[in-house]
């Protein structure tokens, strides 16, 4: 007899396989058709347009004498330091409002003069230009660049020319860029075509950074760690007592001399983001010509943002910059902006801070 079960089982399996295959084939064909009809992914027009219109921001660097952010390469020129007159007959001076740094120093007769330094913003004309003094090489040498002055004792000129700084002197002028203006009387009338002088020396390197800087006034060491001070008064002698008053509206200090506003040539009061008062020794080696001792150390006060922090200043060598540290030995950061430095004698001057 035939075994019915053994006979039917193969047919049932083959039948099932045929049905299963029939079901899969249309699905496979359907998937293939769907895949063929699907377009390849492409970037959206909006994204492509955004990518093509993107412009990278310009590269920036820190201005070495201001701490501000400037386009890379925009300050690839030397600094100019000039001896600027501060006699009453020389006021208002030309270009002081555009300086990066100004040093005020004691000279003969209890008067003061400036070593004014321009780099970020160089005017067409600066002055009145006066003669060199024995401390000037120590002040200017760390900057490199150019120094402009109108003569001086030969021993002081020799000290200046022995530095690496490019010397430009009115008394031996070969540039043709010094002249006397009819607006003032001699000797307070020598002026310099400063922009032209810098342009002629454009291969001289830019200065190195002299101080540590914070990006903003609120981030400066004085503002963060200092105490509120409204006025910084420095007395050099009975003839010279400049002071600086905090002006919150302009986030800067306004300058006065001998109790009156100190104005620029446009009639605007001179101002500074940072005010440094450094106590310095006076060397009387040159008899009636006082020499501010710059290589060494001393007490200092650093002001920014309406506050003042006590400090120590040090300068290791002629070519070395001034270093500022707080009472904990931490490097002080100035606020980004311009700086005035009062070099106040220890033995004959004073610094008064008014809350």
Coordinates of C-alpha atoms in Angstrom, one line a residue:
X1 CA 0.0 0.0 0.0
X2 CA 1.0 3.5 -0.6
X3 CA 1.7 5.7 2.4
X4 CA -0.4 8.8 1.8
X5 CA 1.4 10.9 4.3
X6 CA 4.8 10.2 2.8
X7 CA 3.6 11.1 -0.6
X8 CA 1.8 14.4 0.2
X9 CA 4.4 16.1 2.3
X10 CA 6.9 17.0 -0.5
X11 CA 4.0 18.5 -2.6
X12 CA 2.8 20.6 0.3
X13 CA 6.3 22.0 0.8
X14 CA 6.9 22.7 -2.8
X15 CA 3.5 24.4 -3.0
X16 CA 4.3 26.5 0.1
X17 CA 7.7 27.5 -1.4
X18 CA 6.1 28.6 -4.6
X19 CA 3.5 30.7 -2.8
X20 CA 6.2 32.3 -0.6
X21 CA 8.3 33.1 -3.5
X22 CA 5.4 34.6 -5.3
X23 CA 4.8 36.9 -2.4
X24 CA 8.4 38.0 -2.1
X25 CA 9.0 38.9 -5.7
X26 CA 6.5 41.7 -6.0
X27 CA 7.8 43.2 -2.7
X28 CA 11.4 43.1 -4.0
X29 CA 10.3 44.6 -7.2
X30 CA 8.4 47.3 -5.3
X31 CA 11.4 48.1 -3.2
X32 CA 13.6 48.3 -6.2
X33 CA 11.3 50.6 -7.9
X34 CA 11.0 52.8 -4.8
X35 CA 14.8 53.0 -4.6
X36 CA 15.2 53.9 -8.2
X37 CA 12.6 56.7 -8.0
X38 CA 14.3 58.2 -4.8
X39 CA 16.5 61.2 -5.8
X40 CA 20.1 61.4 -4.4
X41 CA 20.4 63.7 -1.4
X42 CA 21.6 67.2 -2.1
X43 CA 22.5 70.2 0.1
X44 CA 19.7 72.6 0.6
X45 CA 20.0 75.9 -1.4
X46 CA 19.7 77.9 1.8
X47 CA 22.6 76.0 3.4
X48 CA 24.8 76.4 0.3
X49 CA 24.0 80.1 0.1
X50 CA 24.9 80.5 3.8
X51 CA 28.2 78.7 3.3
X52 CA 29.2 80.7 0.3
X53 CA 28.3 84.1 1.9
X54 CA 30.3 83.4 5.2
X55 CA 33.3 85.7 5.7
X56 CA 35.8 84.8 8.3
X57 CA 36.5 87.7 10.7
X58 CA 39.9 89.4 10.2
X59 CA 42.8 88.2 12.3
X60 CA 43.7 90.4 15.2
X61 CA 46.6 91.1 17.5
X62 CA 47.2 93.1 20.7
X63 CA 48.5 96.7 20.3
X64 CA 51.8 96.5 22.2
X65 CA 51.5 99.9 23.9
X66 CA 47.8 100.0 24.5
X67 CA 46.6 96.4 24.9
X68 CA 43.7 97.0 22.5
X69 CA 42.7 94.5 19.8
X70 CA 43.8 95.7 16.3
X71 CA 43.9 94.0 12.8
X72 CA 47.0 91.8 12.4
X73 CA 49.8 93.8 10.7
X74 CA 48.1 97.2 11.1
X75 CA 50.8 98.4 13.5
X76 CA 53.9 97.0 11.7
X77 CA 55.9 100.2 12.2
X78 CA 58.1 101.7 14.9
X79 CA 57.0 103.7 17.8
X80 CA 58.0 107.4 18.2
X81 CA 59.1 108.8 21.5
X82 CA 59.5 112.6 21.7
X83 CA 60.7 115.0 24.3
X84 CA 57.7 117.3 24.8
X85 CA 57.9 120.6 26.6
X86 CA 55.6 121.3 29.6
X87 CA 56.4 124.9 30.2
X88 CA 53.4 127.2 30.5
X89 CA 54.4 128.8 27.3
X90 CA 54.4 125.4 25.5
X91 CA 50.8 124.6 26.4
X92 CA 48.6 123.3 24.9
X93 CA 51.0 120.8 23.3
X94 CA 50.4 119.2 19.9
X95 CA 49.4 115.5 19.8
X96 CA 49.4 114.6 23.5
X97 CA 45.8 113.4 23.2
X98 CA 46.8 110.7 20.8
X99 CA 49.7 109.1 22.8
X100 CA 49.9 105.5 23.8
X101 CA 52.1 106.2 26.8
X102 CA 53.4 109.4 28.5
X103 CA 56.1 109.6 31.2
X104 CA 56.3 112.8 33.2
X105 CA 59.7 113.5 34.6
X106 CA 61.4 116.1 36.8
X107 CA 63.8 118.5 35.1
X108 CA 65.6 121.7 36.2
X109 CA 64.0 124.4 38.3
X110 CA 61.3 122.0 39.6
X111 CA 59.6 121.9 36.2
X112 CA 58.6 118.7 34.4
X113 CA 58.8 117.4 30.8
X114 CA 57.3 114.5 29.0
X115 CA 58.6 111.5 27.1
X116 CA 55.5 111.0 25.0
X117 CA 55.2 107.8 22.9
X118 CA 53.0 107.3 19.9
X119 CA 52.5 104.0 18.1
X120 CA 48.8 103.1 17.7
X121 CA 47.8 106.6 16.4
X122 CA 50.6 108.8 15.1
X123 CA 49.7 112.5 14.4
X124 CA 50.9 114.5 11.5
X125 CA 52.6 117.0 13.8
X126 CA 53.8 116.8 17.5
X127 CA 55.5 119.2 19.8
X128 CA 56.9 121.5 21.1
X129 CA 60.0 119.4 21.0
X130 CA 62.7 120.0 23.7
X131 CA 66.1 118.6 24.6
X132 CA 67.2 115.2 25.9
X133 CA 67.9 114.4 29.6
X134 CA 70.1 111.7 31.2
X135 CA 67.2 109.4 32.3
X136 CA 65.6 109.4 28.8
X137 CA 67.8 106.5 27.4
X138 CA 66.6 104.3 30.2
X139 CA 63.0 105.2 29.6
X140 CA 63.0 104.9 25.8
X141 CA 65.5 102.0 25.1
X142 CA 62.9 99.2 25.9
X143 CA 60.7 100.6 23.2
X144 CA 63.2 100.7 20.4
X145 CA 61.8 102.7 17.5
X146 CA 62.6 106.4 17.1
X147 CA 63.4 109.2 19.5
X148 CA 63.0 112.9 18.6
X149 CA 64.5 115.8 20.6
X150 CA 66.0 119.2 20.1
X151 CA 69.6 118.8 21.2
X152 CA 70.8 118.8 24.8
X153 CA 74.2 118.5 26.6
X154 CA 76.6 116.4 24.5
X155 CA 77.0 113.9 27.3
X156 CA 73.2 113.2 27.3
X157 CA 73.1 113.0 23.5
X158 CA 75.9 110.5 23.7
X159 CA 73.9 108.4 26.2
X160 CA 70.9 108.4 23.8
X161 CA 72.8 107.6 20.6
X162 CA 74.5 104.6 22.3
X163 CA 71.1 102.9 22.5
X164 CA 69.6 100.9 19.6
X165 CA 67.0 103.7 19.1
X166 CA 67.0 105.7 15.9
X167 CA 67.8 109.3 16.9
X168 CA 66.3 112.3 15.2
X169 CA 67.5 115.7 16.6
X170 CA 66.5 119.2 15.6
X171 CA 70.0 120.6 16.2
X172 CA 71.6 118.2 13.7
X173 CA 68.5 117.7 11.5
X174 CA 69.1 115.8 8.3
X175 CA 65.4 114.9 7.8
X176 CA 64.0 118.4 7.1
X177 CA 61.0 117.4 9.2
X178 CA 61.7 119.8 12.2
X179 CA 60.6 123.4 12.0
X180 CA 59.7 126.3 14.2
X181 CA 56.1 127.4 14.3
X182 CA 55.0 131.0 14.4
X183 CA 52.3 130.1 17.0
X184 CA 54.8 130.1 19.9
X185 CA 58.0 131.9 20.9
X186 CA 61.4 130.2 21.0
X187 CA 62.4 127.9 22.6
X188 CA 58.9 126.5 22.9
X189 CA 58.1 126.4 19.2
X190 CA 59.9 123.4 17.7
X191 CA 57.5 121.0 16.0
X192 CA 58.1 117.7 14.1
X193 CA 56.3 116.2 11.2
X194 CA 55.9 112.9 13.1
X195 CA 53.9 110.8 10.7
X196 CA 56.4 111.5 7.9
X197 CA 59.3 110.6 10.2
X198 CA 57.8 107.2 11.1
X199 CA 56.9 106.5 7.4
X200 CA 60.6 107.1 6.5
X201 CA 61.7 104.5 9.1
X202 CA 59.0 101.9 8.3
X203 CA 61.6 99.0 8.3
X204 CA 62.4 99.7 12.0
X205 CA 60.6 97.0 14.1
X206 CA 57.5 97.7 16.1
X207 CA 57.9 97.9 19.9
X208 CA 57.5 94.8 22.1
X209 CA 54.6 94.8 24.6
X210 CA 55.6 96.8 27.7
X211 CA 52.9 95.9 30.3
X212 CA 50.4 93.1 30.9
X213 CA 46.8 94.1 29.9
X214 CA 43.3 93.1 30.6
X215 CA 40.8 93.2 27.7
X216 CA 38.5 95.6 29.4
X217 CA 38.6 98.2 32.3
X218 CA 36.4 96.0 34.6
X219 CA 38.9 93.2 34.2
X220 CA 42.0 95.2 35.0
X221 CA 43.8 94.5 38.3
X222 CA 43.1 97.9 39.8
X223 CA 39.4 97.6 39.1
X224 CA 39.2 94.0 40.4
X225 CA 41.5 94.3 43.5
X226 CA 41.8 98.0 44.2
X227 CA 40.0 100.4 46.4
X228 CA 37.9 103.4 45.2
X229 CA 40.0 106.5 44.6
X230 CA 38.5 109.6 42.9
X231 CA 41.7 111.7 42.6
X232 CA 45.4 110.9 42.2
X233 CA 47.6 113.9 43.1
X234 CA 51.4 113.9 42.4
X235 CA 53.6 116.7 43.6
X236 CA 57.0 117.1 41.8
X237 CA 57.8 120.5 43.3
X238 CA 56.2 123.7 44.4
X239 CA 55.9 124.5 40.7
X240 CA 54.4 121.3 39.4
X241 CA 51.5 119.3 40.9
X242 CA 49.4 117.5 38.4
X243 CA 46.4 115.5 39.4
X244 CA 44.0 113.0 37.8
X245 CA 40.2 112.9 38.6
X246 CA 38.1 109.8 37.8
X247 CA 35.3 110.5 35.3
X248 CA 32.9 107.6 35.2
X249 CA 31.1 109.0 32.1
X250 CA 34.2 108.5 30.0
X251 CA 35.6 105.6 32.0
X252 CA 38.9 107.6 32.2
X253 CA 40.9 110.0 34.3
X254 CA 40.9 113.7 33.5
X255 CA 44.1 115.6 33.9
X256 CA 44.7 118.9 35.8
X257 CA 47.9 120.9 36.2
X258 CA 48.4 123.3 39.1
X259 CA 44.7 123.2 39.8
X260 CA 43.5 124.0 36.3
X261 CA 42.2 121.6 33.5
X262 CA 45.1 120.5 31.3
X263 CA 43.8 120.9 27.7
X264 CA 44.9 119.6 24.3
X265 CA 45.2 121.8 21.2
X266 CA 41.5 121.4 20.5
X267 CA 40.5 122.7 24.0
X268 CA 39.5 119.2 25.3
X269 CA 40.8 118.1 28.7
X270 CA 43.5 115.4 28.5
X271 CA 42.5 112.0 29.8
X272 CA 43.9 108.5 30.4
X273 CA 42.6 105.0 30.9
X274 CA 45.4 104.1 33.2
X275 CA 47.4 106.3 35.7
X276 CA 50.6 105.0 37.2
X277 CA 52.4 106.9 40.0
X278 CA 55.9 105.6 40.6
X279 CA 58.1 106.8 43.4
X280 CA 61.7 107.2 42.1
X281 CA 65.1 108.2 43.4
X282 CA 66.8 111.3 42.0
X283 CA 70.5 111.0 41.0
X284 CA 72.2 114.4 41.4
X285 CA 75.4 113.3 39.5
X286 CA 74.8 116.0 36.9
X287 CA 74.5 118.8 39.5
X288 CA 71.6 121.0 38.4
X289 CA 70.1 118.4 36.0
X290 CA 68.2 115.9 38.1
X291 CA 68.3 112.3 36.8
X292 CA 65.4 110.1 37.5
X293 CA 66.7 106.7 38.5
X294 CA 64.9 104.2 36.3
X295 CA 66.9 101.0 36.9
X296 CA 65.9 99.6 40.2
X297 CA 62.6 99.4 42.1
X298 CA 60.2 101.3 44.2
X299 CA 56.7 101.9 45.4
X300 CA 53.9 102.5 43.0
X301 CA 50.1 102.9 42.7
X302 CA 48.2 101.7 39.6
X303 CA 44.8 103.2 38.9
X304 CA 42.0 102.2 36.4
X305 CA 38.3 102.1 36.5
X306 CA 38.0 104.5 39.5
X307 CA 40.1 102.2 41.7
X308 CA 43.7 102.1 42.8
X309 CA 45.9 99.1 43.7
X310 CA 49.2 99.4 45.6
X311 CA 52.2 98.0 43.7
X312 CA 55.9 97.5 43.3
X313 CA 57.7 98.6 40.1
X314 CA 61.0 97.0 39.0
X315 CA 63.2 97.6 36.0
X316 CA 66.2 95.2 35.7
X317 CA 68.3 96.9 33.0
X318 CA 68.2 99.7 30.5
X319 CA 66.6 97.6 27.8
X320 CA 64.2 95.9 30.2
X321 CA 60.6 97.1 30.5
X322 CA 59.0 98.2 33.7
X323 CA 57.3 95.4 35.6
X324 CA 54.4 95.9 38.0
X325 CA 53.4 93.5 40.7
X326 CA 50.8 93.8 43.5
X327 CA 51.5 93.2 47.2
X328 CA 51.2 89.4 46.7
X329 CA 53.8 89.4 43.9
X330 CA 51.1 88.9 41.2
X331 CA 51.6 90.7 37.8
X332 CA 49.3 93.7 37.5
X333 CA 47.3 94.0 34.3
X334 CA 46.5 97.4 33.1
X335 CA 43.2 98.2 31.3
X336 CA 43.3 98.3 27.5
X337 CA 43.9 101.9 26.6
X338 CA 46.4 104.7 27.0
X339 CA 48.6 105.2 30.0
X340 CA 50.2 108.2 31.8
X341 CA 53.1 107.5 34.2
X342 CA 54.0 110.0 36.9
X343 CA 57.7 109.6 37.9
X344 CA 57.4 111.2 41.3
X345 CA 60.6 111.9 43.3
X346 CA 60.9 110.2 46.7
X347 CA 62.9 112.9 48.5
X348 CA 61.1 116.0 47.2
X349 CA 57.7 114.9 46.0
X350 CA 54.6 113.2 47.2
X351 CA 51.6 111.1 46.0
X352 CA 48.1 111.6 47.5
X353 CA 45.1 109.4 46.9
X354 CA 41.7 110.9 47.6
X355 CA 38.9 108.4 48.1

